[in-house]
Amino acid sequence: MTSLSGKSVALRDIQKSWGKTTALDGVTLDIEAGKFTALLGPSGCGKSTALRLISGLEAPTSGGIKIGGEEVTGTAPAARDIAMVFQSYALFPHLSVAENIIFGLRVRGINRSERDVKLTAAADLLGLRALLDRKPSQLSGGQQQRVALGRAIVAEKSIFLMDEPLSNLDAKLRGEMREEIRSLQQRLGVTMIYVTHDQVEAVTMADCVVLMNHGRVEQVAPPRQIYDAPQTLFAAKFIGTPPMMTFATNMLGIEIENVTLGLRPECVKITQVGPIRGEVTHVEYLGADAMIECRVQDTILMCRVPGKTDLTSGSAVSLNFAPEDLHAFDSTTGRRLKHLPFEIEAASALQATGFTQADQS
Ligand code: ADP
């Protein structure tokens, strides 16, 4: 199959409301051509609406959309060089796999030999060759998903839009399909815009994650960057399992108003000495890892440690961490602070609490 070239998508100050409900509240976004972009966020944050606006199924209340640099706001879906794959697959139950895949080509009056060439190429790409005569009801969920993808592939569009395509599948199959869709996108070279509420999906599949919240974009970044340097408290808590722990500065013996600190569970070390003293309240054994829940003053901190741990509920522990693993946010705006606000002024306070002592675990 020839590689398709993806196209870029640009949203400019998009507003979308239905009566009093505002689904998108000033979204400006550049989606790179040929890349896998995940629209991620909690239910109701506007992901599907954004996708439907890109597809042309809905029109924005205000703002503009460009595809491949060309203005498409107001044009019909058919004029936008996009293929959509829905969660429900939308397969025709009475048609075979082959007929389902080439349905759109037939409607467009593409001749039989050309249809066959495209069908064969798509079936090979998706491993559907042996299933072409089956009906959708004779397929597993994953195979049905592949047929829906096959239909998008033969349409040879530059942009694939997928809305929660894996949510009907069981966990194992979801994992397999994640890999399959990702590698398909790379082989085809199309622009993939993929809606999901599942951060694991977004982080494992996407080149770029667009994190949304209440109709706005919180952060646009590659998965690693959004994890390492979340720009908002929302991003810090949405990405990562369990989420980043947040606490006030006084837990470190410092009083700084309006600053919220954050630490990822894998960055907390349980040590003999450390600046934070607490008590284990729960141990969740996960095999390779264990999650240790500790109470420190009135805050619960989670620590990820190797599974072979002797800690039990009630153990007294000291917690330590490397200063560079601390994140700091403005408590009011939720925005990330570029620098820890106490690096210089309060270094002595940290020392007083044992903060600078080496990890002696
Ligand atoms: P998500 O995909 O992130 O779950 P949606 O984009 O589906 O969120 O919805 C965003 C908001 O817009 C929600 O409050 C939803 O109820 C509302 N909404 C979506 N579609 C419509 C519609 N056709 N009419 C009215 N409200 C809608």
Short mmCIF file of C-alpha atoms and ligand atoms in Angstrom, two decimals:
data_model
loop_
_atom_site.label_atom_id
_atom_site.label_comp_id
_atom_site.label_asym_id
_atom_site.label_seq_id
_atom_site.Cartn_x
_atom_site.Cartn_y
_atom_site.Cartn_z
CA MET A 1 0.00 0.00 0.00
CA THR A 2 1.35 3.39 -0.89
CA SER A 3 2.03 5.64 2.02
CA LEU A 4 -0.48 8.44 2.41
CA SER A 5 0.76 11.81 3.45
CA GLY A 6 -0.92 13.31 6.46
CA LYS A 7 -2.20 16.84 6.65
CA SER A 8 -2.03 19.33 9.49
CA VAL A 9 -5.14 20.51 11.33
CA ALA A 10 -5.41 23.92 12.95
CA LEU A 11 -8.16 25.17 15.24
CA ARG A 12 -8.31 28.92 15.84
CA ASP A 13 -10.16 30.27 18.87
CA ILE A 14 -12.97 27.75 18.59
CA GLN A 15 -16.11 28.31 20.58
CA LYS A 16 -18.90 25.73 20.54
CA SER A 17 -22.08 26.12 22.57
CA TRP A 18 -25.52 24.59 22.62
CA GLY A 19 -27.78 27.01 24.46
CA LYS A 20 -26.17 27.45 27.86
CA THR A 21 -23.81 24.48 27.47
CA THR A 22 -20.37 25.48 26.31
CA ALA A 23 -18.50 22.44 25.01
CA LEU A 24 -15.44 24.30 23.70
CA ASP A 25 -14.36 27.61 25.18
CA GLY A 26 -11.67 29.21 23.04
CA VAL A 27 -9.65 26.28 21.73
CA THR A 28 -6.59 27.08 19.64
CA LEU A 29 -4.61 24.06 18.59
CA ASP A 30 -2.08 23.02 15.95
CA ILE A 31 -2.05 19.35 15.07
CA GLU A 32 1.02 18.26 13.17
CA ALA A 33 0.78 16.42 9.85
CA GLY A 34 1.58 12.71 9.90
CA LYS A 35 1.66 12.52 13.69
CA PHE A 36 -0.48 10.70 16.23
CA THR A 37 -2.30 13.21 18.41
CA ALA A 38 -4.47 12.12 21.34
CA LEU A 39 -7.26 14.37 22.62
CA LEU A 40 -7.35 13.37 26.28
CA GLY A 41 -9.48 14.49 29.18
CA PRO A 42 -12.33 13.55 31.51
CA SER A 43 -15.81 12.82 30.23
CA GLY A 44 -17.60 15.98 29.10
CA CYS A 45 -14.45 18.09 28.57
CA GLY A 46 -15.21 18.58 24.87
CA LYS A 47 -13.01 15.96 23.15
CA SER A 48 -15.72 14.47 20.93
CA THR A 49 -17.02 17.91 20.10
CA ALA A 50 -13.54 18.94 18.93
CA LEU A 51 -13.34 15.82 16.78
CA ARG A 52 -16.79 16.39 15.29
CA LEU A 53 -15.88 19.98 14.45
CA ILE A 54 -12.72 18.79 12.68
CA SER A 55 -14.79 16.22 10.78
CA GLY A 56 -17.37 18.79 9.71
CA LEU A 57 -20.25 16.91 11.36
CA GLU A 58 -20.72 19.99 13.55
CA ALA A 59 -20.00 23.65 12.87
CA PRO A 60 -18.30 25.89 15.45
CA THR A 61 -20.25 28.73 17.04
CA SER A 62 -17.23 30.89 16.27
CA GLY A 63 -13.61 30.39 15.27
CA GLY A 64 -11.93 28.77 12.31
CA ILE A 65 -10.59 25.40 11.20
CA LYS A 66 -7.86 24.74 8.64
CA ILE A 67 -6.88 21.39 7.18
CA GLY A 68 -3.56 21.22 5.33
CA GLY A 69 -3.39 24.98 5.58
CA GLU A 70 -6.72 25.51 3.83
CA GLU A 71 -9.78 27.04 5.41
CA VAL A 72 -12.47 24.36 5.82
CA THR A 73 -14.80 26.02 8.37
CA GLY A 74 -18.29 25.51 6.99
CA THR A 75 -17.39 22.85 4.40
CA ALA A 76 -19.03 19.41 4.34
CA PRO A 77 -17.27 16.34 5.82
CA ALA A 78 -16.75 14.85 2.34
CA ALA A 79 -14.61 17.85 1.35
CA ARG A 80 -12.18 17.49 4.25
CA ASP A 81 -9.96 14.52 3.34
CA ILE A 82 -10.84 12.69 6.57
CA ALA A 83 -11.84 9.16 7.53
CA MET A 84 -13.69 8.48 10.79
CA VAL A 85 -13.61 5.30 12.87
CA PHE A 86 -16.25 5.16 15.59
CA GLN A 87 -16.44 3.19 18.79
CA SER A 88 -19.44 1.25 17.47
CA TYR A 89 -17.55 0.35 14.25
CA ALA A 90 -20.78 0.98 12.25
CA LEU A 91 -20.39 -2.24 10.23
CA PHE A 92 -23.25 -3.52 8.08
CA PRO A 93 -24.29 -6.85 9.65
CA HIS A 94 -25.62 -8.36 6.41
CA LEU A 95 -22.47 -7.61 4.41
CA SER A 96 -19.27 -9.68 4.44
CA VAL A 97 -15.98 -8.29 5.72
CA ALA A 98 -14.84 -7.64 2.14
CA GLU A 99 -18.09 -5.88 1.23
CA ASN A 100 -17.95 -3.80 4.39
CA ILE A 101 -14.41 -2.67 3.62
CA ILE A 102 -15.09 -1.65 0.03
CA PHE A 103 -18.59 -0.27 0.65
CA GLY A 104 -17.50 3.35 0.32
CA LEU A 105 -15.50 2.65 -2.84
CA ARG A 106 -18.53 1.02 -4.44
CA VAL A 107 -20.70 4.00 -3.53
CA ARG A 108 -18.13 6.27 -5.17
CA GLY A 109 -18.28 4.17 -8.35
CA ILE A 110 -14.70 2.87 -8.18
CA ASN A 111 -14.34 -0.06 -10.60
CA ARG A 112 -13.98 -3.62 -9.46
CA SER A 113 -10.34 -4.22 -10.27
CA GLU A 114 -9.29 -1.09 -8.42
CA ARG A 115 -11.49 -2.07 -5.47
CA ASP A 116 -9.88 -5.50 -5.37
CA VAL A 117 -6.37 -4.06 -5.32
CA LYS A 118 -7.22 -1.74 -2.43
CA LEU A 119 -9.10 -4.46 -0.57
CA THR A 120 -6.21 -6.91 -0.84
CA ALA A 121 -3.69 -4.33 0.34
CA ALA A 122 -5.83 -3.29 3.32
CA ALA A 123 -6.66 -6.91 4.25
CA ASP A 124 -2.95 -7.81 4.19
CA LEU A 125 -2.06 -4.80 6.29
CA LEU A 126 -4.68 -5.73 8.89
CA GLY A 127 -4.31 -9.53 8.79
CA LEU A 128 -7.90 -9.94 7.59
CA ARG A 129 -7.13 -12.01 4.47
CA ALA A 130 -8.65 -15.23 5.84
CA LEU A 131 -11.77 -13.51 7.16
CA LEU A 132 -12.99 -11.64 4.10
CA ASP A 133 -16.07 -13.85 3.56
CA ARG A 134 -17.28 -13.73 7.16
CA LYS A 135 -20.09 -11.57 8.46
CA PRO A 136 -19.35 -9.09 11.28
CA SER A 137 -21.25 -11.29 13.77
CA GLN A 138 -18.68 -14.05 13.15
CA LEU A 139 -15.81 -11.81 14.21
CA SER A 140 -14.29 -10.94 17.58
CA GLY A 141 -14.40 -7.34 18.80
CA GLY A 142 -10.79 -6.79 17.74
CA GLN A 143 -11.46 -8.18 14.27
CA GLN A 144 -14.51 -5.94 13.89
CA GLN A 145 -12.34 -3.01 14.87
CA ARG A 146 -9.89 -3.99 12.14
CA VAL A 147 -12.66 -4.09 9.55
CA ALA A 148 -13.68 -0.56 10.54
CA LEU A 149 -10.03 0.46 10.13
CA GLY A 150 -9.89 -1.30 6.77
CA ARG A 151 -12.76 0.82 5.57
CA ALA A 152 -10.87 3.97 6.57
CA ILE A 153 -7.66 2.71 4.93
CA VAL A 154 -9.18 2.00 1.49
CA ALA A 155 -10.69 5.48 1.49
CA GLU A 156 -7.05 6.75 1.37
CA LYS A 157 -7.68 9.89 3.36
CA SER A 158 -4.96 12.02 4.92
CA ILE A 159 -6.51 12.30 8.36
CA PHE A 160 -7.96 9.54 10.53
CA LEU A 161 -10.32 10.55 13.31
CA MET A 162 -11.01 7.97 16.01
CA ASP A 163 -13.37 8.44 18.94
CA GLU A 164 -12.73 6.03 21.83
CA PRO A 165 -12.31 3.16 19.36
CA LEU A 166 -11.17 0.61 21.93
CA SER A 167 -13.58 1.15 24.79
CA ASN A 168 -15.72 -1.88 23.89
CA LEU A 169 -12.78 -4.28 24.07
CA ASP A 170 -11.41 -6.20 27.05
CA ALA A 171 -8.14 -5.09 28.64
CA LYS A 172 -5.84 -7.56 26.86
CA LEU A 173 -7.29 -6.86 23.44
CA ARG A 174 -7.16 -3.13 24.10
CA GLY A 175 -3.44 -3.47 24.71
CA GLU A 176 -2.96 -5.37 21.45
CA MET A 177 -5.08 -2.95 19.43
CA ARG A 178 -3.19 0.02 20.88
CA GLU A 179 -0.02 -1.32 19.33
CA GLU A 180 -1.77 -2.24 16.11
CA ILE A 181 -3.36 1.17 15.57
CA ARG A 182 -0.13 2.95 16.44
CA SER A 183 1.92 0.90 14.00
CA LEU A 184 -0.75 1.26 11.33
CA GLN A 185 -0.67 5.03 11.70
CA GLN A 186 3.12 5.01 11.33
CA ARG A 187 3.07 2.75 8.29
CA LEU A 188 0.36 4.76 6.55
CA GLY A 189 1.88 8.11 7.51
CA VAL A 190 -1.57 9.61 8.10
CA THR A 191 -2.43 12.24 10.67
CA MET A 192 -4.24 10.46 13.50
CA ILE A 193 -6.50 12.36 15.88
CA TYR A 194 -7.59 10.01 18.58
CA VAL A 195 -10.09 10.80 21.33
CA THR A 196 -9.73 8.98 24.62
CA HIS A 197 -10.42 9.53 28.33
CA ASP A 198 -7.81 6.87 29.13
CA GLN A 199 -4.44 8.41 29.91
CA VAL A 200 -2.66 5.09 29.41
CA GLU A 201 -3.94 4.95 25.83
CA ALA A 202 -2.90 8.52 25.17
CA VAL A 203 0.54 8.12 26.70
CA THR A 204 1.34 4.80 25.02
CA MET A 205 0.09 5.70 21.54
CA ALA A 206 0.48 9.39 20.88
CA ASP A 207 3.33 11.55 19.64
CA CYS A 208 1.49 14.48 21.13
CA VAL A 209 -1.10 14.64 23.90
CA VAL A 210 -3.68 17.44 23.96
CA LEU A 211 -5.00 17.45 27.50
CA MET A 212 -8.42 19.09 27.77
CA ASN A 213 -10.49 20.24 30.75
CA HIS A 214 -13.84 22.04 30.77
CA GLY A 215 -13.73 22.93 27.09
CA ARG A 216 -10.21 24.32 27.23
CA VAL A 217 -6.76 23.02 26.39
CA GLU A 218 -4.67 22.47 29.54
CA GLN A 219 -1.44 21.36 27.90
CA VAL A 220 -0.14 20.19 24.53
CA ALA A 221 3.04 18.13 24.75
CA PRO A 222 4.64 14.77 23.98
CA PRO A 223 3.69 12.17 26.63
CA ARG A 224 7.07 12.23 28.34
CA GLN A 225 7.07 16.00 28.66
CA ILE A 226 3.55 16.18 30.04
CA TYR A 227 4.50 13.57 32.65
CA ASP A 228 7.84 15.12 33.57
CA ALA A 229 6.72 18.74 33.60
CA PRO A 230 2.94 19.08 33.89
CA GLN A 231 2.08 22.73 33.33
CA THR A 232 -0.95 22.71 35.61
CA LEU A 233 -2.15 20.93 38.73
CA PHE A 234 -4.87 19.37 36.60
CA ALA A 235 -2.29 17.87 34.23
CA ALA A 236 -0.21 16.69 37.20
CA LYS A 237 -3.15 14.81 38.65
CA PHE A 238 -4.67 13.54 35.40
CA ILE A 239 -1.56 11.84 33.99
CA GLY A 240 0.09 9.08 36.02
CA THR A 241 -1.28 6.15 38.00
CA PRO A 242 -1.64 6.76 40.85
CA PRO A 243 -1.63 10.50 40.23
CA MET A 244 0.96 12.96 41.47
CA MET A 245 0.56 13.65 45.18
CA THR A 246 0.13 17.26 46.14
CA PHE A 247 0.68 18.90 49.50
CA ALA A 248 1.37 22.24 51.18
CA THR A 249 4.89 23.49 51.83
CA ASN A 250 4.50 23.12 55.59
CA MET A 251 4.95 19.38 55.20
CA LEU A 252 8.60 20.23 54.57
CA GLY A 253 8.71 22.58 57.53
CA ILE A 254 8.39 25.66 55.31
CA GLU A 255 5.53 28.15 55.28
CA ILE A 256 4.98 29.60 51.84
CA GLU A 257 1.53 30.90 51.02
CA ASN A 258 -0.25 29.93 47.85
CA VAL A 259 2.20 27.25 46.71
CA THR A 260 1.20 23.62 46.19
CA LEU A 261 3.97 21.06 45.91
CA GLY A 262 3.79 17.82 43.96
CA LEU A 263 5.72 14.55 43.93
CA ARG A 264 5.24 11.41 41.88
CA PRO A 265 4.87 8.18 43.91
CA GLU A 266 7.95 6.62 42.32
CA CYS A 267 10.07 9.60 43.40
CA VAL A 268 9.45 9.12 47.11
CA LYS A 269 12.04 6.99 48.85
CA ILE A 270 11.34 5.21 52.10
CA THR A 271 14.49 5.67 54.13
CA GLN A 272 15.97 5.45 57.60
CA VAL A 273 16.19 9.21 57.79
CA GLY A 274 14.32 11.74 55.76
CA PRO A 275 12.65 15.07 56.16
CA ILE A 276 9.17 13.64 56.32
CA ARG A 277 8.08 11.27 59.05
CA GLY A 278 4.95 9.27 58.66
CA GLU A 279 3.17 6.01 59.24
CA VAL A 280 2.21 3.34 56.73
CA THR A 281 -1.57 3.12 56.53
CA HIS A 282 -1.94 0.61 53.72
CA VAL A 283 0.19 -1.65 51.52
CA GLU A 284 -1.09 -2.61 48.11
CA TYR A 285 0.94 -5.45 46.65
CA LEU A 286 1.05 -5.32 42.83
CA GLY A 287 3.61 -8.02 42.01
CA ALA A 288 6.64 -6.17 40.69
CA ASP A 289 5.74 -3.10 42.74
CA ALA A 290 3.90 -2.27 45.90
CA MET A 291 2.10 0.96 46.62
CA ILE A 292 2.72 2.15 50.14
CA GLU A 293 0.17 4.58 51.49
CA CYS A 294 1.57 6.73 54.28
CA ARG A 295 -0.04 9.28 56.52
CA VAL A 296 2.09 12.35 57.12
CA GLN A 297 0.39 14.88 59.38
CA ASP A 298 -3.03 15.11 57.77
CA THR A 299 -1.85 14.23 54.25
CA ILE A 300 -1.79 10.85 52.54
CA LEU A 301 1.32 10.17 50.45
CA MET A 302 1.71 7.24 48.08
CA CYS A 303 5.11 5.65 47.46
CA ARG A 304 5.89 3.11 44.79
CA VAL A 305 8.48 0.61 46.03
CA PRO A 306 9.70 -2.80 44.80
CA GLY A 307 7.15 -5.55 45.44
CA LYS A 308 9.45 -7.36 47.87
CA THR A 309 8.82 -5.05 50.79
CA ASP A 310 8.57 -5.85 54.48
CA LEU A 311 6.54 -2.76 55.24
CA THR A 312 3.15 -3.31 56.77
CA SER A 313 0.35 -1.16 57.99
CA GLY A 314 1.45 0.70 61.12
CA SER A 315 5.20 0.81 60.26
CA ALA A 316 6.84 4.11 61.11
CA VAL A 317 8.75 5.44 58.12
CA SER A 318 10.80 8.38 56.95
CA LEU A 319 10.31 9.66 53.45
CA ASN A 320 12.86 11.34 51.29
CA PHE A 321 13.12 12.53 47.72
CA ALA A 322 15.49 14.32 45.38
CA PRO A 323 14.78 18.06 45.26
CA GLU A 324 14.65 18.01 41.45
CA ASP A 325 11.67 15.66 41.62
CA LEU A 326 9.56 18.25 43.41
CA HIS A 327 7.00 20.13 41.33
CA ALA A 328 5.59 23.48 42.44
CA PHE A 329 2.33 25.11 41.41
CA ASP A 330 0.52 28.35 42.14
CA SER A 331 -2.35 27.18 44.36
CA THR A 332 -4.78 29.77 42.97
CA THR A 333 -4.18 29.52 39.22
CA GLY A 334 -2.92 25.93 39.25
CA ARG A 335 -0.07 26.98 36.94
CA ARG A 336 3.33 25.38 37.27
CA LEU A 337 6.00 27.59 38.84
CA LYS A 338 9.20 27.67 36.82
CA HIS A 339 11.35 27.41 39.91
CA LEU A 340 10.87 26.03 43.38
CA PRO A 341 10.08 29.14 45.39
CA PHE A 342 12.25 28.12 48.33
CA GLU A 343 15.35 26.89 46.56
CA ILE A 344 17.42 29.80 47.79
CA GLU A 345 15.52 31.45 50.61
CA ALA A 346 14.58 28.38 52.56
CA ALA A 347 17.40 25.96 51.84
CA SER A 348 18.38 26.28 55.47
CA ALA A 349 14.89 25.29 56.55
CA LEU A 350 15.18 22.15 54.49
CA GLN A 351 18.51 21.41 56.02
CA ALA A 352 16.99 21.77 59.44
CA THR A 353 14.49 19.07 58.56
CA GLY A 354 17.17 16.74 57.23
CA PHE A 355 16.16 17.35 53.65
CA THR A 356 19.69 17.50 52.33
CA GLN A 357 20.79 14.33 54.05
CA ALA A 358 21.76 11.57 51.67
CA ASP A 359 19.38 8.72 51.09
CA GLN A 360 20.52 6.00 53.49
CA SER A 361 18.10 3.27 52.51
P1 ADP B 1 -16.27 14.40 25.80
O1 ADP B 1 -16.13 13.83 24.43
O2 ADP B 1 -15.01 15.02 26.30
O3 ADP B 1 -16.86 13.44 26.79
P2 ADP B 1 -18.30 16.06 24.57
O4 ADP B 1 -17.55 16.81 23.54
O5 ADP B 1 -19.09 14.88 24.13
O6 ADP B 1 -17.31 15.63 25.74
O7 ADP B 1 -19.27 17.05 25.34
C1 ADP B 1 -18.86 18.29 25.86
C2 ADP B 1 -20.06 18.99 26.47
O8 ADP B 1 -20.97 19.37 25.45
C3 ADP B 1 -20.86 18.12 27.43
O9 ADP B 1 -21.33 18.95 28.46
C4 ADP B 1 -22.00 17.62 26.58
O10 ADP B 1 -23.12 17.34 27.36
C5 ADP B 1 -22.24 18.80 25.65
N1 ADP B 1 -22.78 18.38 24.35
C6 ADP B 1 -22.16 17.59 23.45
N2 ADP B 1 -22.92 17.43 22.35
C7 ADP B 1 -24.07 18.14 22.57
C8 ADP B 1 -25.28 18.39 21.82
N3 ADP B 1 -25.44 17.86 20.60
N4 ADP B 1 -26.21 19.16 22.38
C9 ADP B 1 -26.03 19.72 23.61
N5 ADP B 1 -24.93 19.53 24.36
C10 ADP B 1 -23.97 18.75 23.87
#
